[in-house]
Short mmCIF file of C-alpha atoms in Angstrom, two decimals:
data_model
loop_
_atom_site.label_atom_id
_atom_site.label_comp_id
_atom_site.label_asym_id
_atom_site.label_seq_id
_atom_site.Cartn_x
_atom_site.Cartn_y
_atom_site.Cartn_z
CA UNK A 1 -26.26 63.59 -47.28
CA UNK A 2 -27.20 66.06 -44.33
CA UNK A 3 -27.82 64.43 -40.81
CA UNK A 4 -28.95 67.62 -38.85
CA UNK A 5 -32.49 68.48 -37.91
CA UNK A 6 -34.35 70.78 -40.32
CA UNK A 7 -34.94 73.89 -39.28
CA UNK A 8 -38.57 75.70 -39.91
CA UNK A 9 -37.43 77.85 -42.57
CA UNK A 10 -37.05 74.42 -44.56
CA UNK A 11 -40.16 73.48 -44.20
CA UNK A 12 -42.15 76.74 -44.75
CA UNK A 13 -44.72 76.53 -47.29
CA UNK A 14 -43.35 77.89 -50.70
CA UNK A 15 -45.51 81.21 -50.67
CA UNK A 16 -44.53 82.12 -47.09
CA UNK A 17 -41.04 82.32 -48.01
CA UNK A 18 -42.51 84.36 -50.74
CA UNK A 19 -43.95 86.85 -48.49
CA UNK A 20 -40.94 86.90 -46.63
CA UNK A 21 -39.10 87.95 -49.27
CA UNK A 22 -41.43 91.30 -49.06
CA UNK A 23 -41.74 91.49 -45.50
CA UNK A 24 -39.35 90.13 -43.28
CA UNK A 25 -41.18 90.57 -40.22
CA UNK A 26 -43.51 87.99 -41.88
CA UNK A 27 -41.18 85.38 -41.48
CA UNK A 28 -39.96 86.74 -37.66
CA UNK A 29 -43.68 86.43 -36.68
CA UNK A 30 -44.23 82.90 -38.29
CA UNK A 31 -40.90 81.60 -37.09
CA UNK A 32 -42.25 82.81 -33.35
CA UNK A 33 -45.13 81.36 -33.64
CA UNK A 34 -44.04 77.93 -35.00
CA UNK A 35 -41.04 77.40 -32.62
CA UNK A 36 -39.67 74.39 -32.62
CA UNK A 37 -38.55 71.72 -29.91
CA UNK A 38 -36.83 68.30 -29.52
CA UNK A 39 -39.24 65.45 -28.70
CA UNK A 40 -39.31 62.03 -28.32
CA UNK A 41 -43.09 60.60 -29.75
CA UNK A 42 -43.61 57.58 -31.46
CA UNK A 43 -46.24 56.43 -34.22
CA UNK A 44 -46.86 55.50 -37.52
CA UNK A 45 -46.73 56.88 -41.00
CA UNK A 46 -49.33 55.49 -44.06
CA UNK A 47 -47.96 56.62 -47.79
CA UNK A 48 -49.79 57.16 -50.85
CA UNK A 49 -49.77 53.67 -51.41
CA UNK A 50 -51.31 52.82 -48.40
CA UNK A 51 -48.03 51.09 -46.98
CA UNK A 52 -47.52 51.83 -43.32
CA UNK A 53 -44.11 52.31 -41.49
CA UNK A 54 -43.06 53.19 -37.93
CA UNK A 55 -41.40 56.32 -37.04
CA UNK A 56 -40.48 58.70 -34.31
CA UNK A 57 -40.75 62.20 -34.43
CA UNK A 58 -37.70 63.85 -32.81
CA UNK A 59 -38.00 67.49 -33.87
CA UNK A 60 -42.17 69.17 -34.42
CA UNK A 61 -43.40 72.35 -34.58
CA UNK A 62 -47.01 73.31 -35.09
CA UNK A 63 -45.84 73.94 -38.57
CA UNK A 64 -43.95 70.54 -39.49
CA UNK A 65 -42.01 67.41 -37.73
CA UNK A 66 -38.70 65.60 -38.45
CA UNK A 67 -38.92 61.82 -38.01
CA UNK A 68 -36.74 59.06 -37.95
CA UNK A 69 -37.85 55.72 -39.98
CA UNK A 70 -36.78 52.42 -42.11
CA UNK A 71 -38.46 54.39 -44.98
CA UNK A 72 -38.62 57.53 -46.66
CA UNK A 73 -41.06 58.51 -49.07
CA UNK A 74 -40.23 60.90 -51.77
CA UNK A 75 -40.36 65.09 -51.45
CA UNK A 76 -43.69 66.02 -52.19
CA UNK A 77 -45.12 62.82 -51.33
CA UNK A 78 -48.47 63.21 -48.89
CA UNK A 79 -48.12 61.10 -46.04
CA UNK A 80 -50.57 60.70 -43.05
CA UNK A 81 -49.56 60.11 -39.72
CA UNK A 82 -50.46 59.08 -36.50
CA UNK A 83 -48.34 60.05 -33.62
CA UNK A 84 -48.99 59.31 -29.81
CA UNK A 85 -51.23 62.39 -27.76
CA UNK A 86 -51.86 63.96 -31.10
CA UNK A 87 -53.60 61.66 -33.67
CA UNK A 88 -53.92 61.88 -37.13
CA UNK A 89 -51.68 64.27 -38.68
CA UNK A 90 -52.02 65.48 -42.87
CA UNK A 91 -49.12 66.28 -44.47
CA UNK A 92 -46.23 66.14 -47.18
CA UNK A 93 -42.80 65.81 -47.31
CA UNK A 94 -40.95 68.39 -47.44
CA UNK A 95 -37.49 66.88 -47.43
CA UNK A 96 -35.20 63.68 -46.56
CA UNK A 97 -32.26 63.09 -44.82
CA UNK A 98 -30.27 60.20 -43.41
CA UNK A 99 -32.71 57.65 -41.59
CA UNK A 100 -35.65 60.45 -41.75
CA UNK A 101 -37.70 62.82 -43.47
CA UNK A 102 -39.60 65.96 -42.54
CA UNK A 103 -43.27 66.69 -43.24
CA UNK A 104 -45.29 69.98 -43.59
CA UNK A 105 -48.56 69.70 -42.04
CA UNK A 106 -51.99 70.59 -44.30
CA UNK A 107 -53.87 70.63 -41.55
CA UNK A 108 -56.57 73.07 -39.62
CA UNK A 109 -55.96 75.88 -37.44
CA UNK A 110 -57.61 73.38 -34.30
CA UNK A 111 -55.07 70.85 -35.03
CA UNK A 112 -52.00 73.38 -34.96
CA UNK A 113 -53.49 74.70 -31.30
CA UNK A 114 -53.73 71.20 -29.87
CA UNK A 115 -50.09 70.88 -31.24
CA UNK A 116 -49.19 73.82 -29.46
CA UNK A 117 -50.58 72.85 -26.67
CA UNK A 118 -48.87 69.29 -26.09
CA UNK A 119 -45.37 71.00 -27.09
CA UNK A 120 -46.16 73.22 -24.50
CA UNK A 121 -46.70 70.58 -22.22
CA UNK A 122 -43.99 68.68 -22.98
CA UNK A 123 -41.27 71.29 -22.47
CA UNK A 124 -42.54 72.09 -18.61
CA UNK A 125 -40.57 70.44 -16.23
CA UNK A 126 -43.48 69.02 -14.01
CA UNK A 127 -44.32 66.33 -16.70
CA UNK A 128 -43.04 62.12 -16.81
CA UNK A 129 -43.12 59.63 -18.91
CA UNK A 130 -46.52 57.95 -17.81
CA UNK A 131 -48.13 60.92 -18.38
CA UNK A 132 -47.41 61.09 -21.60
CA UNK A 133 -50.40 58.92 -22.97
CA UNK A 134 -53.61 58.58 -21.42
CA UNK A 135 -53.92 54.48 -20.25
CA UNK A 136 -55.30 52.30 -22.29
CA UNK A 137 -57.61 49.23 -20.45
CA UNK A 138 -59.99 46.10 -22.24
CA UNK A 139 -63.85 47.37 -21.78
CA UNK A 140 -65.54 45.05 -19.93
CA UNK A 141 -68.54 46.42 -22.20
CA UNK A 142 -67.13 45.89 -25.39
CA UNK A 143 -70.10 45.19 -27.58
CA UNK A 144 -70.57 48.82 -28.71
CA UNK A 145 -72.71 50.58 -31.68
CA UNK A 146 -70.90 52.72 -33.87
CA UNK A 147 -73.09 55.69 -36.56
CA UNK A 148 -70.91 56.59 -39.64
CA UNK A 149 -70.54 59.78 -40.89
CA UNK A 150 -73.54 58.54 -43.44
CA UNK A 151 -75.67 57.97 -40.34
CA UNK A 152 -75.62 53.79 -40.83
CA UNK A 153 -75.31 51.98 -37.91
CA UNK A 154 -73.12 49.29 -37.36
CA UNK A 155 -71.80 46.37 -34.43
CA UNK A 156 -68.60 46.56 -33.65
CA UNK A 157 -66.20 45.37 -30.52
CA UNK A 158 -63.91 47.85 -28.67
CA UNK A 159 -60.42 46.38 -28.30
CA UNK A 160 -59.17 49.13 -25.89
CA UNK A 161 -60.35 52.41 -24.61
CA UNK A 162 -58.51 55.33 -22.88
CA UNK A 163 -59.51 58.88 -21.80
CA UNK A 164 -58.41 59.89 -25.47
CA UNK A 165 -59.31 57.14 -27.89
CA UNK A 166 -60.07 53.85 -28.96
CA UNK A 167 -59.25 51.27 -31.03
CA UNK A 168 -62.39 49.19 -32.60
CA UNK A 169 -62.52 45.87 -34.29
CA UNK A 170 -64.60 46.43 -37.80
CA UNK A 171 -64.82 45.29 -40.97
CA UNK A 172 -65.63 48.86 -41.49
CA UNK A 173 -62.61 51.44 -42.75
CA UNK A 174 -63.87 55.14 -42.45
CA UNK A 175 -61.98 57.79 -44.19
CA UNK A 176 -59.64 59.44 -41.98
CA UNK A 177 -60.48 62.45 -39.59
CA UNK A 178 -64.24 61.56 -40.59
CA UNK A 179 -66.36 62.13 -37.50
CA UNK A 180 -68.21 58.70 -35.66
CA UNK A 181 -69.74 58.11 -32.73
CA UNK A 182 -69.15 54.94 -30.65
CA UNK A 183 -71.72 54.76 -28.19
CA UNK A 184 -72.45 58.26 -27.17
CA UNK A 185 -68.92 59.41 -27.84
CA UNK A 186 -68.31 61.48 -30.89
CA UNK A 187 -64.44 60.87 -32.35
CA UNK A 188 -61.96 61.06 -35.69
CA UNK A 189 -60.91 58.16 -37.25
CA UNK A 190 -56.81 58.43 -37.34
CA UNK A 191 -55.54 55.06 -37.82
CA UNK A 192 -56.68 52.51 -39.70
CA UNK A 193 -54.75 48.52 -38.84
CA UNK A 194 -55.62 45.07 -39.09
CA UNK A 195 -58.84 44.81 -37.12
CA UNK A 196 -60.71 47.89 -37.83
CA UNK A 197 -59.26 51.55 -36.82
CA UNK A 198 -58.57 54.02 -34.02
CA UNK A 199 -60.53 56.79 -33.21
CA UNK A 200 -59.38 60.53 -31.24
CA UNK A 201 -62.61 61.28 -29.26
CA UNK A 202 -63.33 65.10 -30.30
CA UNK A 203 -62.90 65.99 -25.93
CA UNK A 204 -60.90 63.94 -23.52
CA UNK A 205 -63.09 62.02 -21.14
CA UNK A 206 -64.21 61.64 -18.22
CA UNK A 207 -63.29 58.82 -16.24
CA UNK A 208 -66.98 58.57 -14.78
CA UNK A 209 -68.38 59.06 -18.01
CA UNK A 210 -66.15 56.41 -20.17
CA UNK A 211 -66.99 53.79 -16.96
CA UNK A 212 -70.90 54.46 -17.91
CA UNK A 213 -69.84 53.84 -21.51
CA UNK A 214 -67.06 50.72 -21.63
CA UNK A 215 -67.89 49.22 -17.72
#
């Protein structure tokens, strides 16, 4: 069973390497613009049958990821993940391999930017490890109110907050990458776990601004 990283060819979505097939330069273009890198992020992965597993991703693109994990679902499966500084990622696998599989993403065109972006990121040389997530700290205001997506408003209690994200305690279980506000801060769901689920805030905030929020 192959061991080596895929490569972005592999995980192309069936009617690009159509196209390519036409029109190399297609493929030249895509392949530029979906580079990939070696990385080192960690997270979790829900299946269709709403197990969850750990994983790391060693290998993304804007276009796909290779991870490492005690579980592998099948090709074709849809799996949703949630990796650190990116959030909730849509996708489905598009092969396995020993201790891993790799996942093309269905996601938007925002999404693949903000990919970008972190990849871009992580490859300068000026970064370090405690950059690489924003800190997390226990609001002293936890007591929040949350709106739905339906506009109902609910209680809830903020187990920790960063610059990035939350995590809430809830009976409540949103659908993933729905849109909520807690307090006056708009975010996605990503994660769902035992107490309730994360949330991405849509902008990164300010430190002022989350203080007037959380205490």
């Amino acid at each position: 069973m192959r061991t080596s990283p895929i490569t972005e060819a592999e995980t192309e979505a069936p009617q690009a390497r159509a196209e390519g097939a036409v029109g190399r330069p297609k493929i030249q273009e895509e392949r530029r613009r979906f580079k990939r890198m070696d990385v080192s992020l960690s997270g979790r992965f829900m299946v269709e049958d709403t197990k969850e597993y750990p994983c790391e991703v060693f290998n993304m693109s804007p276009g796909g990821m290779a991870v490492k994990a005690p579980f592998c679902p099948r090709v074709g499966e849809r799996v949703i993940s949630y990796i650190e500084q990116l959030g909730g990622l849509d996708g489905t696998v598009a092969r396995t391999f020993d201790g891993g599989f790799a996942v093309e993403f269905k996601i938007s065109a925002r999404k693949r930017e903000r990919i970008a972006n972190v990849l871009t990121w992580y490859s300068s040389e000026d970064h370090n490890i405690e950059d690489r997530v924003h800190e997390r700290f226990a609001p002293r205001i936890a007591a929040q109110k949350l709106i739905l997506p339906t506009g109902t408003v609910s209680d809830c209690r903020v187990i920790d907050v960063s610059l990035s994200g939350a995590s809430i305690a809830t009976r409540l279980r949103p659908e993933l990458e729905s849109l909520v506000v807690l307090g006056r801060l708009r975010g996605r769901v990503v994660r769902h776990h035992d107490q309730g689920f994360a949330i991405e805030f849509v902008e990164v905030q300010d430190p002022d601004n989350l203080a007037r929020t959380f205490g």
